[in-house]
Tab-separated table of C-alpha atoms in Angstrom:
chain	number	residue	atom	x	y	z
A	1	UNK	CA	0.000	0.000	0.000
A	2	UNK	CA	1.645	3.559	-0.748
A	3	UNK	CA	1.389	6.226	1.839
A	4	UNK	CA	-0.763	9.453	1.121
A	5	UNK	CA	1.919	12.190	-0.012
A	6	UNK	CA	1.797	15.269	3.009
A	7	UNK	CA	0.082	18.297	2.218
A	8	UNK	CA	1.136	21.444	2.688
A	9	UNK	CA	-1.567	24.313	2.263
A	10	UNK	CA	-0.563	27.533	2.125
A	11	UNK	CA	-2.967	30.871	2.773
A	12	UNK	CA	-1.794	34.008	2.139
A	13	UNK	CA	-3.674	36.676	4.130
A	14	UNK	CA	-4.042	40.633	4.103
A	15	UNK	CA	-6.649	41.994	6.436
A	16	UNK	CA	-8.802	38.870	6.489
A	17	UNK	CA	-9.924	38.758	10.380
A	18	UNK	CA	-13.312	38.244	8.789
A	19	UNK	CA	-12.637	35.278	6.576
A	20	UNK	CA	-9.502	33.793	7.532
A	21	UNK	CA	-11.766	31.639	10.309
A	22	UNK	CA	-14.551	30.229	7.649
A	23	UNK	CA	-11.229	28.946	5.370
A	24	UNK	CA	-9.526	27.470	8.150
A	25	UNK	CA	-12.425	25.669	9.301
A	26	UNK	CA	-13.177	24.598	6.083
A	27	UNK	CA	-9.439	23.228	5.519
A	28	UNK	CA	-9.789	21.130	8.734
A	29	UNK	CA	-13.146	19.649	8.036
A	30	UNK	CA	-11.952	17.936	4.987
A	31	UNK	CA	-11.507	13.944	4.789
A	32	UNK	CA	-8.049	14.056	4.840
A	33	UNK	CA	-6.911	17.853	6.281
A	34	UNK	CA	-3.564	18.893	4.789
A	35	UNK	CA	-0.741	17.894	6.409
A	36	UNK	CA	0.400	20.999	7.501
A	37	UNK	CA	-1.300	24.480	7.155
A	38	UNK	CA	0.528	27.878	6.426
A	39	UNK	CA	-1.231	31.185	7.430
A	40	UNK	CA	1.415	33.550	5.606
A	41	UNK	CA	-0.078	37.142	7.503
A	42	UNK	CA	0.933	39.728	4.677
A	43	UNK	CA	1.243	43.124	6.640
A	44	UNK	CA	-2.111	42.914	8.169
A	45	UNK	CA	-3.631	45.989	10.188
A	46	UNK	CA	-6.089	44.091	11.673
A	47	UNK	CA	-6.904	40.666	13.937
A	48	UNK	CA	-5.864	38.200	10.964
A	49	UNK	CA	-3.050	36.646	13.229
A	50	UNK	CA	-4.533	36.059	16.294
A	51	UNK	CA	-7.396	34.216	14.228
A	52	UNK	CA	-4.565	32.468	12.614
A	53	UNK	CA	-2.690	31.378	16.116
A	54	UNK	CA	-6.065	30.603	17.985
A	55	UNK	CA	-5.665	27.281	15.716
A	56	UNK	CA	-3.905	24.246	17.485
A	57	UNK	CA	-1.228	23.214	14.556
A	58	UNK	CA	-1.404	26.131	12.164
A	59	UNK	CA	1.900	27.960	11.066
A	60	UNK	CA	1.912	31.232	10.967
A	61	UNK	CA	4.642	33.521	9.154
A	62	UNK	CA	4.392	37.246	9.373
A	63	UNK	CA	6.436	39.353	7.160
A	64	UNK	CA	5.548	43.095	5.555
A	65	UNK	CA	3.184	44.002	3.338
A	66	UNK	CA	4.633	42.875	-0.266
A	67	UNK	CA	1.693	41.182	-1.977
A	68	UNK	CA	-0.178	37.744	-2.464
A	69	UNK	CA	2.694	36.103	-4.933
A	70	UNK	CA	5.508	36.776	-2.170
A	71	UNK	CA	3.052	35.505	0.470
A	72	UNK	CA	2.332	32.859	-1.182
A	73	UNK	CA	6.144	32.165	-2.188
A	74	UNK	CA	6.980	32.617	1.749
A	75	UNK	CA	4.750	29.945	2.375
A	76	UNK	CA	5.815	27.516	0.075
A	77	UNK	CA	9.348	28.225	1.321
A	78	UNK	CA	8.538	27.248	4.747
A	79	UNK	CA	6.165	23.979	3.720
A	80	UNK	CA	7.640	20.510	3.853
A	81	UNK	CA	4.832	18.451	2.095
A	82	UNK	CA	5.385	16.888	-1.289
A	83	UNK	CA	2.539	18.957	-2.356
A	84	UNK	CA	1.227	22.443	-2.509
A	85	UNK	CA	-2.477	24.102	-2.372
A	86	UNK	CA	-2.938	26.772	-2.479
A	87	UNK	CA	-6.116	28.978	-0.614
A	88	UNK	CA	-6.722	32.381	-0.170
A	89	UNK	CA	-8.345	33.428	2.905
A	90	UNK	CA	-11.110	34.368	1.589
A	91	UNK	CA	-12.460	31.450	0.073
A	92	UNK	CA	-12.969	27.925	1.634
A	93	UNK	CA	-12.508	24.378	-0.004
Protein backbone atom coordinates (compact mmCIF):
# COMPACT_ATOMS: atom_id res chain seq x y z
CA UNK A 1 0.00 0.00 0.00
CA UNK A 2 1.65 3.56 -0.75
CA UNK A 3 1.39 6.23 1.84
CA UNK A 4 -0.76 9.45 1.12
CA UNK A 5 1.92 12.19 -0.01
CA UNK A 6 1.80 15.27 3.01
CA UNK A 7 0.08 18.30 2.22
CA UNK A 8 1.14 21.44 2.69
CA UNK A 9 -1.57 24.31 2.26
CA UNK A 10 -0.56 27.53 2.12
CA UNK A 11 -2.97 30.87 2.77
CA UNK A 12 -1.79 34.01 2.14
CA UNK A 13 -3.67 36.68 4.13
CA UNK A 14 -4.04 40.63 4.10
CA UNK A 15 -6.65 41.99 6.44
CA UNK A 16 -8.80 38.87 6.49
CA UNK A 17 -9.92 38.76 10.38
CA UNK A 18 -13.31 38.24 8.79
CA UNK A 19 -12.64 35.28 6.58
CA UNK A 20 -9.50 33.79 7.53
CA UNK A 21 -11.77 31.64 10.31
CA UNK A 22 -14.55 30.23 7.65
CA UNK A 23 -11.23 28.95 5.37
CA UNK A 24 -9.53 27.47 8.15
CA UNK A 25 -12.43 25.67 9.30
CA UNK A 26 -13.18 24.60 6.08
CA UNK A 27 -9.44 23.23 5.52
CA UNK A 28 -9.79 21.13 8.73
CA UNK A 29 -13.15 19.65 8.04
CA UNK A 30 -11.95 17.94 4.99
CA UNK A 31 -11.51 13.94 4.79
CA UNK A 32 -8.05 14.06 4.84
CA UNK A 33 -6.91 17.85 6.28
CA UNK A 34 -3.56 18.89 4.79
CA UNK A 35 -0.74 17.89 6.41
CA UNK A 36 0.40 21.00 7.50
CA UNK A 37 -1.30 24.48 7.15
CA UNK A 38 0.53 27.88 6.43
CA UNK A 39 -1.23 31.19 7.43
CA UNK A 40 1.41 33.55 5.61
CA UNK A 41 -0.08 37.14 7.50
CA UNK A 42 0.93 39.73 4.68
CA UNK A 43 1.24 43.12 6.64
CA UNK A 44 -2.11 42.91 8.17
CA UNK A 45 -3.63 45.99 10.19
CA UNK A 46 -6.09 44.09 11.67
CA UNK A 47 -6.90 40.67 13.94
CA UNK A 48 -5.86 38.20 10.96
CA UNK A 49 -3.05 36.65 13.23
CA UNK A 50 -4.53 36.06 16.29
CA UNK A 51 -7.40 34.22 14.23
CA UNK A 52 -4.56 32.47 12.61
CA UNK A 53 -2.69 31.38 16.12
CA UNK A 54 -6.06 30.60 17.99
CA UNK A 55 -5.66 27.28 15.72
CA UNK A 56 -3.90 24.25 17.49
CA UNK A 57 -1.23 23.21 14.56
CA UNK A 58 -1.40 26.13 12.16
CA UNK A 59 1.90 27.96 11.07
CA UNK A 60 1.91 31.23 10.97
CA UNK A 61 4.64 33.52 9.15
CA UNK A 62 4.39 37.25 9.37
CA UNK A 63 6.44 39.35 7.16
CA UNK A 64 5.55 43.10 5.56
CA UNK A 65 3.18 44.00 3.34
CA UNK A 66 4.63 42.87 -0.27
CA UNK A 67 1.69 41.18 -1.98
CA UNK A 68 -0.18 37.74 -2.46
CA UNK A 69 2.69 36.10 -4.93
CA UNK A 70 5.51 36.78 -2.17
CA UNK A 71 3.05 35.50 0.47
CA UNK A 72 2.33 32.86 -1.18
CA UNK A 73 6.14 32.17 -2.19
CA UNK A 74 6.98 32.62 1.75
CA UNK A 75 4.75 29.94 2.37
CA UNK A 76 5.82 27.52 0.07
CA UNK A 77 9.35 28.23 1.32
CA UNK A 78 8.54 27.25 4.75
CA UNK A 79 6.17 23.98 3.72
CA UNK A 80 7.64 20.51 3.85
CA UNK A 81 4.83 18.45 2.09
CA UNK A 82 5.38 16.89 -1.29
CA UNK A 83 2.54 18.96 -2.36
CA UNK A 84 1.23 22.44 -2.51
CA UNK A 85 -2.48 24.10 -2.37
CA UNK A 86 -2.94 26.77 -2.48
CA UNK A 87 -6.12 28.98 -0.61
CA UNK A 88 -6.72 32.38 -0.17
CA UNK A 89 -8.35 33.43 2.91
CA UNK A 90 -11.11 34.37 1.59
CA UNK A 91 -12.46 31.45 0.07
CA UNK A 92 -12.97 27.92 1.63
CA UNK A 93 -12.51 24.38 0.00
Amino acid sequence: MTAWPKVSAVIPAFNSERFLATALDSVMAQTRPPTEVIVVDDGSTDGTASVAAAYPGVQLLRQANAGPAAARNAGVQRATGELIAFLDADCTW
